[in-house]
Short mmCIF file of C-alpha atoms in Angstrom, two decimals:
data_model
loop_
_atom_site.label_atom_id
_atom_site.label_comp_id
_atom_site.label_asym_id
_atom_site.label_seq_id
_atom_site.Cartn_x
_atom_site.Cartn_y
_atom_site.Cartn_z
CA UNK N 1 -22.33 -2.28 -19.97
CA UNK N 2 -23.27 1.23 -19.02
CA UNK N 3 -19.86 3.05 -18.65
CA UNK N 4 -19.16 6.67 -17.98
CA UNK N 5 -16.04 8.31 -17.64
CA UNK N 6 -15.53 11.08 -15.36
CA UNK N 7 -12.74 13.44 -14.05
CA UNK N 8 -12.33 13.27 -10.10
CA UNK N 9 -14.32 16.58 -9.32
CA UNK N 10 -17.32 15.27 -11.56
CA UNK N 11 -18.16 11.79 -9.28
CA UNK N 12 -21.35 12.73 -7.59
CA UNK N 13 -21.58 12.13 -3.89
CA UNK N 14 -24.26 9.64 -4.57
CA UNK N 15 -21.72 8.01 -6.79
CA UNK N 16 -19.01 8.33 -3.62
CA UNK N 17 -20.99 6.67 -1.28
CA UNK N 18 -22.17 4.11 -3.41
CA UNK N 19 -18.81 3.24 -3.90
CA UNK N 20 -17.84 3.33 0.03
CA UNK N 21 -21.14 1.11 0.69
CA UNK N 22 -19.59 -1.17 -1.95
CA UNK N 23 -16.39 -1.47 0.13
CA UNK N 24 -17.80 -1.46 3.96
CA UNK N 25 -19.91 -4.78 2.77
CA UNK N 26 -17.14 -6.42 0.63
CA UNK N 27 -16.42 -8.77 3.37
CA UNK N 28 -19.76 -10.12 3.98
CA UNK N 29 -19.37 -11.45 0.38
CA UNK N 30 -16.43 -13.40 0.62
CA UNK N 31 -14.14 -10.29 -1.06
CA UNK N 32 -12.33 -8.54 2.23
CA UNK N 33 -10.05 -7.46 -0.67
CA UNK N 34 -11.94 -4.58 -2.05
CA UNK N 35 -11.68 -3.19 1.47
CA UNK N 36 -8.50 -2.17 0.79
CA UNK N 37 -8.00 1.82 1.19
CA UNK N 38 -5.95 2.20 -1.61
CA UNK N 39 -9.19 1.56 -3.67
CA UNK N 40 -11.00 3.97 -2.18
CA UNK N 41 -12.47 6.98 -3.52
CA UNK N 42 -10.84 9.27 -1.11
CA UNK N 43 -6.87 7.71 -2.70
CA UNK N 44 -8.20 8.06 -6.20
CA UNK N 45 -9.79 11.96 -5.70
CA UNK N 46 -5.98 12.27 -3.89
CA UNK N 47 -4.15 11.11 -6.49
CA UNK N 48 -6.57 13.07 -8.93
CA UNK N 49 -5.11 16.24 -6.70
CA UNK N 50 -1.40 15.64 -7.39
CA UNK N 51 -1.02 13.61 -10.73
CA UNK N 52 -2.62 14.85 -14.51
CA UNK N 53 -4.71 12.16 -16.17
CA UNK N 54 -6.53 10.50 -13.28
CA UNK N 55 -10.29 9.24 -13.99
CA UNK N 56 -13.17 7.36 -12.86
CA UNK N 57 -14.94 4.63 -14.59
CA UNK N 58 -18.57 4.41 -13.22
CA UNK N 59 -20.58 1.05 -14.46
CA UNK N 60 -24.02 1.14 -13.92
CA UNK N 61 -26.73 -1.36 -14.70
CA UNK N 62 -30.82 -0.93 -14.60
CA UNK N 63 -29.38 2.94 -13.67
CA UNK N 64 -27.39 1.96 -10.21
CA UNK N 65 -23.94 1.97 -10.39
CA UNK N 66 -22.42 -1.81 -10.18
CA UNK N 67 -18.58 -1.16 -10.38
CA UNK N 68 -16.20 1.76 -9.73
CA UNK N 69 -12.73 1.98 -11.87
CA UNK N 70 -10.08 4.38 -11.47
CA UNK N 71 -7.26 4.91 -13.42
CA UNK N 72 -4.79 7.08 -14.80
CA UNK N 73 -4.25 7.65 -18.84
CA UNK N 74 -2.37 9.81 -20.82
CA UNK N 75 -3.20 11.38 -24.17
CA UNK N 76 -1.99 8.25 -26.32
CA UNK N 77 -3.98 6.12 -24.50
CA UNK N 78 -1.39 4.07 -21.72
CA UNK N 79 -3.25 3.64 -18.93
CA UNK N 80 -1.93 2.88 -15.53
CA UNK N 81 -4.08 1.72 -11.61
CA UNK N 82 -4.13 4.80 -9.73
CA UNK N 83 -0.98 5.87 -8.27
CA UNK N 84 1.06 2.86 -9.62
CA UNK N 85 4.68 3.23 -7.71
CA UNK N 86 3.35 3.62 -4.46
CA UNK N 87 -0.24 2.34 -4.88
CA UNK N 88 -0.33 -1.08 -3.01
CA UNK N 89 -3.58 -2.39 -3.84
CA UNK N 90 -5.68 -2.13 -7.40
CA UNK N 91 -8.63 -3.30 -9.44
CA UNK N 92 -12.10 -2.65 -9.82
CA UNK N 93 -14.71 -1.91 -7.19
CA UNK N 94 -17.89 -3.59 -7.53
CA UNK N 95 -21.10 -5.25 -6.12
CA UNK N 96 -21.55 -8.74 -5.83
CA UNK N 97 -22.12 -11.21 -8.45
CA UNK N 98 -20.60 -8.43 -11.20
CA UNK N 99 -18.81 -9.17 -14.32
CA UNK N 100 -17.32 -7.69 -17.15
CA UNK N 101 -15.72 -7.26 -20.16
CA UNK N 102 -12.23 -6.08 -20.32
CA UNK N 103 -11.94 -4.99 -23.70
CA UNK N 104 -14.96 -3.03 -23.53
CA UNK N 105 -13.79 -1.33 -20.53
CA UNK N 106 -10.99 -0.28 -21.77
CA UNK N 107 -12.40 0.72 -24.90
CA UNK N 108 -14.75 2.87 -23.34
CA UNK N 109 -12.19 4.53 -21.05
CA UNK N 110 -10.23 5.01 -24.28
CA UNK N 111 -7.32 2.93 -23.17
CA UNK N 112 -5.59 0.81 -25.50
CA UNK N 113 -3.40 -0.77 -22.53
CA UNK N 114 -3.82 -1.05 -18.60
CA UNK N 115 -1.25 -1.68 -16.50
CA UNK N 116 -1.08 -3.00 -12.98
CA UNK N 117 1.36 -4.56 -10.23
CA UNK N 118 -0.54 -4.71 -7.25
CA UNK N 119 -4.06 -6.34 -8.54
CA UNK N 120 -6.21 -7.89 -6.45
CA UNK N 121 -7.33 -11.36 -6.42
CA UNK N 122 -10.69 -11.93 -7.98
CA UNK N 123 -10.69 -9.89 -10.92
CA UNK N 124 -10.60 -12.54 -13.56
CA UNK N 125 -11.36 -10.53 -16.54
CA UNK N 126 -7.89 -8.65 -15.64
CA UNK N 127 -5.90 -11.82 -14.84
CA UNK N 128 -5.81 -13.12 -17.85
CA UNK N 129 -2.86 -10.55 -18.70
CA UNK N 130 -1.08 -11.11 -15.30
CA UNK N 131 2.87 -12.18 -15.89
CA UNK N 132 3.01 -13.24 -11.86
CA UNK N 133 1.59 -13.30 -9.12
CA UNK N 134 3.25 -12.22 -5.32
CA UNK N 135 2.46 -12.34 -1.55
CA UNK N 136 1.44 -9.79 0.45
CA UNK N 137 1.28 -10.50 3.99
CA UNK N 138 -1.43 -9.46 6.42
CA UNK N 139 -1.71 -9.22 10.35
CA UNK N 140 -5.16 -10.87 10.97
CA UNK N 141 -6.46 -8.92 14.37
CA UNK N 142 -10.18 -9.61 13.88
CA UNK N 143 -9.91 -11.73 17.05
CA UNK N 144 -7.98 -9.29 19.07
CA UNK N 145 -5.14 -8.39 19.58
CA UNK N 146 -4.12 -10.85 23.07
CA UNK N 147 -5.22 -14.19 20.28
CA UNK N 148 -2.90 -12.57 17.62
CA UNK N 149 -0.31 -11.98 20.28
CA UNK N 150 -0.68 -15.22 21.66
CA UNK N 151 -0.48 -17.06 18.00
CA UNK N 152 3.00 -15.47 17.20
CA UNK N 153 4.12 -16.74 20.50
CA UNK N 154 3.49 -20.24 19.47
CA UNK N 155 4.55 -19.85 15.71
CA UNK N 156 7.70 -17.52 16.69
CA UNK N 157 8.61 -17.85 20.31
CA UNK N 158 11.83 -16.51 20.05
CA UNK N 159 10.72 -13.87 18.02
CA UNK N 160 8.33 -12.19 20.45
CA UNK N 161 9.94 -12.50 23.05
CA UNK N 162 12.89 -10.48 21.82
CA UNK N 163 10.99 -8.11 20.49
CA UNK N 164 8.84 -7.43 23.84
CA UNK N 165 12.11 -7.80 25.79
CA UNK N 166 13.46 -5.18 23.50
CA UNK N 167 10.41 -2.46 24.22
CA UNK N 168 11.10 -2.75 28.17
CA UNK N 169 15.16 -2.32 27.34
CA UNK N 170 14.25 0.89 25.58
CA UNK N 171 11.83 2.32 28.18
CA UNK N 172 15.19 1.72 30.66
CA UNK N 173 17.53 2.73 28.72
CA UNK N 174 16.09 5.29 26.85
CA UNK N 175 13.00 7.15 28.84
CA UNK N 176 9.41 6.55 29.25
CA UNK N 177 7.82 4.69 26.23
CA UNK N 178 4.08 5.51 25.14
CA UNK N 179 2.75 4.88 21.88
CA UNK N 180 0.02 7.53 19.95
CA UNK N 181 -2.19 5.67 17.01
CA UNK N 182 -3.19 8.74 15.59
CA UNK N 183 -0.54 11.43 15.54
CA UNK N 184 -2.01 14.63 14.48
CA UNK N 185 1.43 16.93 14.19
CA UNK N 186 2.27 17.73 10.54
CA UNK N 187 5.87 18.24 12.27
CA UNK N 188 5.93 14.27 13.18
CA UNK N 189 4.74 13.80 9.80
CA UNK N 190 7.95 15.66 8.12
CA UNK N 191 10.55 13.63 10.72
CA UNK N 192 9.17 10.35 9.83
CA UNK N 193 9.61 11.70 5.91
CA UNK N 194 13.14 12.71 6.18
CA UNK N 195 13.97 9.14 7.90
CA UNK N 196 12.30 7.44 5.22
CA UNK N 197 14.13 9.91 2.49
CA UNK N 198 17.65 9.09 4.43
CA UNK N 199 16.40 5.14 4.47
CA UNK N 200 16.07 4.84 0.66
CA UNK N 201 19.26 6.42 0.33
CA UNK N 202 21.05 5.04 2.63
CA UNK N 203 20.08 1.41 0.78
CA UNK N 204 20.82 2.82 -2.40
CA UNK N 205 16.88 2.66 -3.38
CA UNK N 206 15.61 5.63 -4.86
CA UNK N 207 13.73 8.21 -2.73
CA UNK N 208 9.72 8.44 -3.01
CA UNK N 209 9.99 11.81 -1.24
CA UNK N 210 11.91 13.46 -3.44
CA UNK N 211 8.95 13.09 -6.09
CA UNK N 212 6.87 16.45 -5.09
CA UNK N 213 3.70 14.64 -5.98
CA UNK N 214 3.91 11.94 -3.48
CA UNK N 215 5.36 14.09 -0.68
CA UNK N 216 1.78 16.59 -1.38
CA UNK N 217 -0.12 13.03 -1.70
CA UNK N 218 0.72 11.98 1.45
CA UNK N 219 0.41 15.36 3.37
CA UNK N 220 -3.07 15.36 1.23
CA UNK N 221 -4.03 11.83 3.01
CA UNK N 222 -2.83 12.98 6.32
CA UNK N 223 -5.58 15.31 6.27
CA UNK N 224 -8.11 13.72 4.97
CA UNK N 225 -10.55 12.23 7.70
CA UNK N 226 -14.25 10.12 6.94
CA UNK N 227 -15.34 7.88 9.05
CA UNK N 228 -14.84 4.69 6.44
CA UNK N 229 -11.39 6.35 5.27
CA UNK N 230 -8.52 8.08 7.31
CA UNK N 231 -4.62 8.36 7.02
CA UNK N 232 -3.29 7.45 10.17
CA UNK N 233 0.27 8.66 11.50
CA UNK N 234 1.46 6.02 14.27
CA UNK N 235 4.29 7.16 16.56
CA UNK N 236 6.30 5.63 18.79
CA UNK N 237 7.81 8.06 21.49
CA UNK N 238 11.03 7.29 24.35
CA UNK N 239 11.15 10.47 26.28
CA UNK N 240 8.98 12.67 24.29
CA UNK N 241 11.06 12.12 21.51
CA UNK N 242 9.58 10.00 18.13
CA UNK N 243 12.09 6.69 17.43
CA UNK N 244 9.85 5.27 14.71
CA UNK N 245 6.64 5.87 13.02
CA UNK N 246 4.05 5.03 10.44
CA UNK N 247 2.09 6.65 7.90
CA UNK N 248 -0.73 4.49 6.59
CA UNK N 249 -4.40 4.32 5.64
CA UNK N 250 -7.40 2.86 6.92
CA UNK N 251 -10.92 2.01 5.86
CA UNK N 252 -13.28 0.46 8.22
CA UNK N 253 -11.81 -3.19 8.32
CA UNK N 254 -8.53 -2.71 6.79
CA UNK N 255 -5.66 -0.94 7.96
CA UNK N 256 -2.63 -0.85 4.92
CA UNK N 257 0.82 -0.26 5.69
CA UNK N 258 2.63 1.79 3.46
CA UNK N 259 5.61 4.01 5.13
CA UNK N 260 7.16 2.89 8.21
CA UNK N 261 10.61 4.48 9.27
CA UNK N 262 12.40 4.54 12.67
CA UNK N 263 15.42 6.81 13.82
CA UNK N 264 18.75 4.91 13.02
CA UNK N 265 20.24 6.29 16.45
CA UNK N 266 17.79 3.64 18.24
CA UNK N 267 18.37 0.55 15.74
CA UNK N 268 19.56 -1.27 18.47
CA UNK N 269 16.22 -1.68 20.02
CA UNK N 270 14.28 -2.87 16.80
CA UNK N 271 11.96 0.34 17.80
CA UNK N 272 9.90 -0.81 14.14
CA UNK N 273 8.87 -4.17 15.36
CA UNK N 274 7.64 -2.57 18.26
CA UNK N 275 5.62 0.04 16.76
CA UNK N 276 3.67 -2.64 14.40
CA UNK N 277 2.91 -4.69 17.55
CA UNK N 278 1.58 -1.39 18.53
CA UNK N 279 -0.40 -0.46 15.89
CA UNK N 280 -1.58 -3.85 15.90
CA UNK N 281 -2.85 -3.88 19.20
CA UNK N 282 -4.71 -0.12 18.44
CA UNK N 283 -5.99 -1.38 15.38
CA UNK N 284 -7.54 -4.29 16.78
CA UNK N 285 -9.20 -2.06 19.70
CA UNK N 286 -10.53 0.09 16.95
CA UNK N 287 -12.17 -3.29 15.28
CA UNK N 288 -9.76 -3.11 12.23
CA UNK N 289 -9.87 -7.10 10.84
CA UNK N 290 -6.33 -6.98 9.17
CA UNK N 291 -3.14 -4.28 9.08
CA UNK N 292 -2.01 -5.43 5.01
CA UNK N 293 1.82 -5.12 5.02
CA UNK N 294 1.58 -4.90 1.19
CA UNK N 295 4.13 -7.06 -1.26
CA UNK N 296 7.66 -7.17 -0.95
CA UNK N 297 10.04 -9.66 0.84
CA UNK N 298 11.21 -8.51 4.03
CA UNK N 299 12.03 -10.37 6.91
CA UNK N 300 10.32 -8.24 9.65
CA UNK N 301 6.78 -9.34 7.59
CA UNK N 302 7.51 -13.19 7.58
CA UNK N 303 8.01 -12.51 11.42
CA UNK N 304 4.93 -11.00 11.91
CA UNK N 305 2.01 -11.96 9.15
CA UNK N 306 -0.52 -14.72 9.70
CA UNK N 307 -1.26 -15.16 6.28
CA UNK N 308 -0.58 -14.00 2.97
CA UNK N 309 -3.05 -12.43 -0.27
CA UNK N 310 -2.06 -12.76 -3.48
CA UNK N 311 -1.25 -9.46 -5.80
CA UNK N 312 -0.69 -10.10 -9.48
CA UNK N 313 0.89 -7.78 -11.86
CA UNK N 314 0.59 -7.58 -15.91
CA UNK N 315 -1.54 -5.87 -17.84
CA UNK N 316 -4.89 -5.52 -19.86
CA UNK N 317 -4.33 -4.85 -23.37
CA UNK N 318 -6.15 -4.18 -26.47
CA UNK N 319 -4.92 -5.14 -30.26
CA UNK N 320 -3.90 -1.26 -30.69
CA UNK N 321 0.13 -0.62 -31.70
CA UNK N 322 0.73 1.67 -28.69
CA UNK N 323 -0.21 -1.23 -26.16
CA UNK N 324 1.99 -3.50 -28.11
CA UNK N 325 4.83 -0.88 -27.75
CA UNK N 326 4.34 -0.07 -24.34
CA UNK N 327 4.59 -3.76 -23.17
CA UNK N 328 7.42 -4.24 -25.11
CA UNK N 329 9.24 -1.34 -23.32
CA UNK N 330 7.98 -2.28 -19.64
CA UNK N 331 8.35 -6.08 -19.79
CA UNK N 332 11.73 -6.76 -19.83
CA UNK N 333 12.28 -4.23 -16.86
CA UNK N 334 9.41 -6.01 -14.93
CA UNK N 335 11.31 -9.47 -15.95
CA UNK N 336 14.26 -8.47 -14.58
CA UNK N 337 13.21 -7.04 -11.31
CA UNK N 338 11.37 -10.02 -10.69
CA UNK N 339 14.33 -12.66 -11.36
CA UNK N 340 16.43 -10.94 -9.00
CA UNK N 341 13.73 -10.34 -6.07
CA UNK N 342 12.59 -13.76 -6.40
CA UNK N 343 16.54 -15.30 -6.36
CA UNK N 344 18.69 -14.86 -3.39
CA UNK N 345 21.66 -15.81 -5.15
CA UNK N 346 21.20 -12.22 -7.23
CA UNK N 347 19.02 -10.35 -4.95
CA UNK N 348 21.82 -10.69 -2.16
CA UNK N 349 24.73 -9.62 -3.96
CA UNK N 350 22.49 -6.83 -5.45
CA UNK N 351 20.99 -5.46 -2.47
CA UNK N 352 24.97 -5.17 -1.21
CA UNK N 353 25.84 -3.52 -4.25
CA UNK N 354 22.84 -0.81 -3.51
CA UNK N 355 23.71 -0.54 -0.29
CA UNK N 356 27.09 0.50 -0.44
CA UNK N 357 26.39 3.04 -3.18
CA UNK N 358 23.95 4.05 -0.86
CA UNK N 359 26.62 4.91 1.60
CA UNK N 360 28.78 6.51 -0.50
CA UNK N 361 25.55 9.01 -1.63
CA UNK N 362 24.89 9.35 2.02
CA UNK N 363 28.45 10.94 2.62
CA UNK N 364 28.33 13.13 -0.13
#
């Protein structure tokens, strides 16, 4: 393999929209997958903006690049998928019929360990380190949006109907409803922040926002507009006033989920179901095939996916001491986590236990 390394600021447009081409034509190959945006060139020059160590693998064969790998590495040689913590999709980019070699990847990126939790399916030469795999539910709206509406009637009746009956309770009891797919107020952008910051506390998780780098990533995103990549604040409005939003990302097909929030003072009216039945219903009139909801159990997703991907997380290692030391630090963590997410008998009591510390932070 032909493999250069570059920083962010050194990928040549050509390289860019080779990459983009890659992704725009993914599905006509059977791999809708590497349409994701969060493997995009525009999320790994972002990241590049707001986190040290980013860079770009470019593989080329007979001179034309064939693959596209970001990553992140620091000066030991760890390596980590772009943006891992809030990244919800990863892998390599590449053109039909491509394989490689791991080892030699890595080895020419200078990694002596990779690590990933969101990986794609498909990328067998990454797999083979995987410790589990997890769903991640999708909204399929390729058909539009009145055949998706009218296939979660059938498969949850009571469900939608709620929900719907819901939406006209808070346009009565609340003030006009209308719905706005593409927000462009950096002020919306900051409320639907500071509900997600009071969320996360308030369930005793810890709070994304108060990272600076993902707070400037996402305001970075906001702005950034292409016609195959855009990040898209959706807002739900009663009376002028926003009761729940969504800041996501979309490429041409794909439209990923990624932070959804709503104002507690309208809980009542489930004003978060509401706004992804919106969003599915703009994305689908904007000829988006899917809206990912990304991993994670949550019962709002069961209610509304039609299917599930598969995500796999591990990682890609080379006989080197510090990727032997790294696993052994991250894998019992990962272990852990897992055994309790996966177990309702510890991942209730848990999440009750979080929760109520959560509480007690949110008084303080």
């Amino acid at each position: 393999m032909d493999i250069s390394v570059y920083r962010p600021g050194e990928l040549s447009a050509a390289d860019r929209a080779a990459w983009t081409a890659m992704q725009s034509k993914a599905h006509l190959h059977g791999a809708e997958e590497l349409a994701n945006p969060f493997l995009s060139p525009e999320f790994a020059l972002a990241v590049g903006r707001c986190r040290r160590g980013v860079r770009i693998a470019v593989i080329r064969e007979d001179g034309e690049p064939a693959a596209f790998f970001p990553f992140q590495r620091t000066a030991t040689g760890v390596g980590r998928a772009v943006g891992l913590g809030v990244s919800d999709c990863q892998g390599l980019v590449h053109r039909p019929g491509f394989t490689w070699d791991a080892q030699e990847l890595l080895r020419a990126c200078g990694l002596a360990v990779w690590e990933y939790d969101h990986l794609v399916a498909g990328q067998e030469p990454f797999e083979a380190g995987a410790c589990g795999t997890f769903p991640s539910p999708v909204m399929d709206v390729d058909q539009g949006y009145d055949v998706y509406l009218s296939e979660l009637r059938a498969r949850s009746p009571k469900f939608t109907r709620t929900t719907l009956a819901k939406e006209r309770r808070l346009g009565r009891d609340a003030g006009s409803v209308h719905y706005v797919h593409d927000e462009r107020d950096p002020a919306v952008l900051g409320t639907l922040m500071g509900w997600k910051s009071a969320q996360y506390r308030r369930t005793g998780r810890s709070d994304r926002f108060a990272h600076a780098w993902i707070t400037a990533l996402v305001t970075r995103l906001f702005h950034t507009r292409s016609d195959p990549f855009a990040g898209i604040l959706s807002v739900l409005y009663a009376d002028g006033r926003p009761v729940a939003a969504h800041f996501g990302l979309r490429t041409e097909r794909v439209l990923a989920c990624w932070f959804p929030a709503y104002d507690p003072a309208y809980a009542k009216f489930s004003p978060g179901l509401i706004l992804h039945l919106r969003m599915a219903e703009a994305a689908a009139a904007d000829g988006i095939a899917h809206l990912d909801l990304g991993r994670g159990q949550k019962g709002y997703k069961d209610s509304l996916k039609t299917r599930e991907l598969g995500v796999s997380e591990g990682w890609v290692t080379r006989r080197h001491p510090v990727a032997v030391g790294h696993r052994a630090r991250r894998a019992p963590v990962r272990a852990l986590r897992n055994a309790v997410q996966s177990r309702p008998e510890l991942f209730e009591p848990a999440d009750r236990i979080l929760k109520r510390m959560g509480k007690i932070r949110s008084r303080r």
